[in-house]
Tab-separated table of C-alpha atoms and ligand atoms in Angstrom:
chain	number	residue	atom	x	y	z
C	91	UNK	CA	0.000	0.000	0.000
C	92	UNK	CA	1.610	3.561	-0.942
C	93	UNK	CA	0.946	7.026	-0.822
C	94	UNK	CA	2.438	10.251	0.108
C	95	UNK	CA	3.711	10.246	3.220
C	96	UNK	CA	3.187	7.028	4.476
C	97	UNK	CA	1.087	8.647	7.708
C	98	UNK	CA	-2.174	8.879	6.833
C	99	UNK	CA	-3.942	7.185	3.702
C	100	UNK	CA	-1.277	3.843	3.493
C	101	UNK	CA	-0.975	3.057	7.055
C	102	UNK	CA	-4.729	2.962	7.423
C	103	UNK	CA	-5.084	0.890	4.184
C	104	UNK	CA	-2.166	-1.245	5.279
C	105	UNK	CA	-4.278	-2.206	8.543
C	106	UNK	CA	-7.512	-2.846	6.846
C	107	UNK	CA	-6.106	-5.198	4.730
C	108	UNK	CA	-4.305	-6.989	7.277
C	109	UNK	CA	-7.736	-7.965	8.646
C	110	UNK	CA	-9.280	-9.332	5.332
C	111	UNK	CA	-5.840	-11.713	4.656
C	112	UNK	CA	-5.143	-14.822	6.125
C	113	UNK	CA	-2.131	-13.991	8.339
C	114	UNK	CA	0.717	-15.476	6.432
C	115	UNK	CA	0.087	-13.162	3.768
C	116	UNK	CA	2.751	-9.941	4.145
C	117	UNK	CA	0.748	-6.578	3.989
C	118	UNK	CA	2.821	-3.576	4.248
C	119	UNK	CA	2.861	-0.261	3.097
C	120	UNK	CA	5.188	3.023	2.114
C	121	UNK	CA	5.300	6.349	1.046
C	122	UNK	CA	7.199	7.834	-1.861
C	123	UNK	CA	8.732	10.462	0.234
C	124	UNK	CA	10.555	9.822	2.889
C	125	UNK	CA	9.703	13.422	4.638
C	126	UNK	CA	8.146	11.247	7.237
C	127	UNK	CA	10.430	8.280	7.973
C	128	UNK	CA	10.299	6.881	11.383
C	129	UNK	CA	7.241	8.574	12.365
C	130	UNK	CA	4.275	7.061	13.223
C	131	UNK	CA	0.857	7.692	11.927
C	132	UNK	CA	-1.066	10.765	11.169
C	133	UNK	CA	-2.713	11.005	14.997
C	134	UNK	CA	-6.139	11.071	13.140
C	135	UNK	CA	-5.301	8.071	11.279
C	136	UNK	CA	-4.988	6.254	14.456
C	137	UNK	CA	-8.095	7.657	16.240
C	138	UNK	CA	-10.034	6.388	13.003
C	139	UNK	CA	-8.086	3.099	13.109
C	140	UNK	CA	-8.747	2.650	16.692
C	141	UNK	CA	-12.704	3.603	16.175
C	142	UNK	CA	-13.209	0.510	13.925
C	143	UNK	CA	-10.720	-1.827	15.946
C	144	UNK	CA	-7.949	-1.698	14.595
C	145	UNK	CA	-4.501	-0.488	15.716
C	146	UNK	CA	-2.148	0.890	13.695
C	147	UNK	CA	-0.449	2.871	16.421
C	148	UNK	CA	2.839	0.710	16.214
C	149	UNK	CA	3.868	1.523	12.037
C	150	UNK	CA	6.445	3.621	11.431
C	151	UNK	CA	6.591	5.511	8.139
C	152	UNK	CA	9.324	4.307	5.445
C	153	UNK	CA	10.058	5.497	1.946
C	154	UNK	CA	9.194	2.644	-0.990
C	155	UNK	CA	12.408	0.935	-2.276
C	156	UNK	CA	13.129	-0.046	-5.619
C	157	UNK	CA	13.711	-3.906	-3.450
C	158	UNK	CA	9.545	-3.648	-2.727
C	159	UNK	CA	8.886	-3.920	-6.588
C	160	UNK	CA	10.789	-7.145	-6.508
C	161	UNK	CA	9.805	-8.548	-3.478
C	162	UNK	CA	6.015	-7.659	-3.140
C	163	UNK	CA	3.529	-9.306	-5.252
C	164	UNK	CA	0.957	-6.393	-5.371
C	165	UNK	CA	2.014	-2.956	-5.186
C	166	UNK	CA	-1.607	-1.065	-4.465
C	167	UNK	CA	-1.157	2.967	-5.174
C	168	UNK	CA	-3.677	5.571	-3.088
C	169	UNK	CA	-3.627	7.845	-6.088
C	170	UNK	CA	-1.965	8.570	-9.637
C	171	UNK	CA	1.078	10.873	-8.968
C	172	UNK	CA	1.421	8.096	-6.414
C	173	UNK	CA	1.527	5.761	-9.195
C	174	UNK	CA	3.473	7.875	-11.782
C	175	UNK	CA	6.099	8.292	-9.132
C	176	UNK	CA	6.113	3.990	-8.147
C	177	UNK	CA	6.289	3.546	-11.952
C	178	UNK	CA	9.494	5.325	-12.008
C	179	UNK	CA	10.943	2.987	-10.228
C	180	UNK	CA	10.211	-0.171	-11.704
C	181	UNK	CA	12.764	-2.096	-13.313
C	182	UNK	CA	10.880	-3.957	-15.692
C	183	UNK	CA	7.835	-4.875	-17.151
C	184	UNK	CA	7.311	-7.687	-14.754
C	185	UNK	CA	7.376	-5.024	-12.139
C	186	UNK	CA	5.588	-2.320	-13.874
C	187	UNK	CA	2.598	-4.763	-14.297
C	188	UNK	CA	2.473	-5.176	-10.274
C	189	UNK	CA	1.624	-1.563	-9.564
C	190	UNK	CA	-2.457	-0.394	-9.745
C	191	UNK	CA	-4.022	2.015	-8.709
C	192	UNK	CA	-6.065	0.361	-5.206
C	193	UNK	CA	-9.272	1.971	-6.313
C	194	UNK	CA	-9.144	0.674	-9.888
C	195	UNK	CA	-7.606	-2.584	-8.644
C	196	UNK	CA	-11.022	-2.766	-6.824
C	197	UNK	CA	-13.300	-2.308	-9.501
C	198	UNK	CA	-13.819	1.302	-9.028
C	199	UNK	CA	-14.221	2.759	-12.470
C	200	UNK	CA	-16.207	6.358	-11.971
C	201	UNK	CA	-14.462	9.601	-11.886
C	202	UNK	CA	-12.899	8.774	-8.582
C	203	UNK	CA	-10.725	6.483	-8.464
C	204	UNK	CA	-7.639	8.102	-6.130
C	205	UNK	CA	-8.085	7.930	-2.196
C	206	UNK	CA	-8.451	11.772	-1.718
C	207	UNK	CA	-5.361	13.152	0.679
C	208	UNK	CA	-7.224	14.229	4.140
C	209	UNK	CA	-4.133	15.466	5.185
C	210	UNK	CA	-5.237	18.986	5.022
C	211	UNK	CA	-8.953	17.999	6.485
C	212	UNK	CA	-10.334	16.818	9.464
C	213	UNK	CA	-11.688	13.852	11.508
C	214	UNK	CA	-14.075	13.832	8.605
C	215	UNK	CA	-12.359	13.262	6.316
C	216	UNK	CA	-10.142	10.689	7.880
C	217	UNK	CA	-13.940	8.581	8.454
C	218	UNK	CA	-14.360	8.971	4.899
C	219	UNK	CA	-10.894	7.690	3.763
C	220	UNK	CA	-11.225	4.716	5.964
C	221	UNK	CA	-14.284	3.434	4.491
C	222	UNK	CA	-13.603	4.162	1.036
C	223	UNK	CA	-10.065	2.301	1.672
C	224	UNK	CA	-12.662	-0.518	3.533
C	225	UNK	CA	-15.032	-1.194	0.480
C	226	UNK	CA	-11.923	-1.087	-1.469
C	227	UNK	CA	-9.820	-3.926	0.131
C	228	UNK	CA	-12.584	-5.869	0.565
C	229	UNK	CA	-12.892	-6.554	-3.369
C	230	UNK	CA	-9.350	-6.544	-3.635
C	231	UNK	CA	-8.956	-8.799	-0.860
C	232	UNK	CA	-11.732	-11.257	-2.371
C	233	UNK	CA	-10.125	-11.055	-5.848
C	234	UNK	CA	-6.705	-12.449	-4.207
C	235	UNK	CA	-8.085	-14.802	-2.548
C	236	UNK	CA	-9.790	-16.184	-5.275
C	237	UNK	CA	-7.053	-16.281	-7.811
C	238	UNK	CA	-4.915	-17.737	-5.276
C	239	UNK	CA	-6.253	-20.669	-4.263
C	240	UNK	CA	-2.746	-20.851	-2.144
C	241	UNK	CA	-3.197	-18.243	0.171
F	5	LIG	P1	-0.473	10.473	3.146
F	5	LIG	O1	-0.788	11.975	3.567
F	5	LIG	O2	0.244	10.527	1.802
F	5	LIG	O3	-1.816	9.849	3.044
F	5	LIG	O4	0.401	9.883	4.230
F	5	LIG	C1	0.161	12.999	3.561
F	5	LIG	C2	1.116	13.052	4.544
F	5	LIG	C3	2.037	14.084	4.563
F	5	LIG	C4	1.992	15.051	3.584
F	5	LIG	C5	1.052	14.987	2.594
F	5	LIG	C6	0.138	13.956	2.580
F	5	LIG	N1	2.916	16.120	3.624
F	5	LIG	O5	2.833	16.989	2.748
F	5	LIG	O6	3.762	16.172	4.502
């Protein structure tokens, strides 16, 4: 899961995910700056988090690597100068084909399909990301499952 900063939208869709996988499977996200590294999440992030049961308090906030594109499977993007900037990185096509947009990935084919930054907003819009990021990894977590019959 990427976005930004790695504080806000990526940690919160890293943690939703982690609940719709069988355990085994390795969920982890990153940002593509590294403005952030060490921290951990957006405050709000974790008060959202923590309002649906889930605790993301312990993540720290890392910059993507060009290693991730070889050693993740997926690479799920919040939104497209997310993307453009995870494309840059790839080494191939093998690993250019692993990188989607998470909203498109799920389906999502309307005018929207980047997970809006609420940096800038408020509790609000923190509620908002989560459950667009929750409808979202729930298709994307079915599709995996079902074209894996391994995990
Ligand atoms: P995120 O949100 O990409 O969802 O983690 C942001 C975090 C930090 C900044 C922007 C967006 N920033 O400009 O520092």
């Amino acid at each position: 899961m990427v976005c930004l900063g790695n504080i806000c939208r990526s940690p919160l869709a890293e943690g939703i995910m982690k609940t719709k996988l069988p355990e085994h499977c390795l969920v982890d996200s990153a940002g593509t700056i590294s403005m952030h590294e060490g921290q951990h999440p957006d405050k709000r992030a974790i008060a959202v988090a923590k309002n649906h049961g889930i605790d993301i308090s312990q993540q720290r906030s890392r910059p993507i690597t060009p290693a991730d594109l070889r050693n993740f499977d997926k690479i799920y993007c919040m939104d497209l100068s997310v993307m453009e900037d995870v494309i840059s990185l790839a080494e191939n096509e093998t690993q250019r084909e692993k990188i989607q947009l998470l909203r498109e990935a799920a389906g999502d084919t309307g005018q929207r399909t980047d997970v809006f930054d609420p940096y800038y907003g408020g509790m609000d819009e923190f509620e908002e990301v989560y459950h667009i990021l929750d409808k979202a990894t729930t298709v994307v977590a079915q599709k995996l499952l079902s074209a894996n019959a391994s995990l």
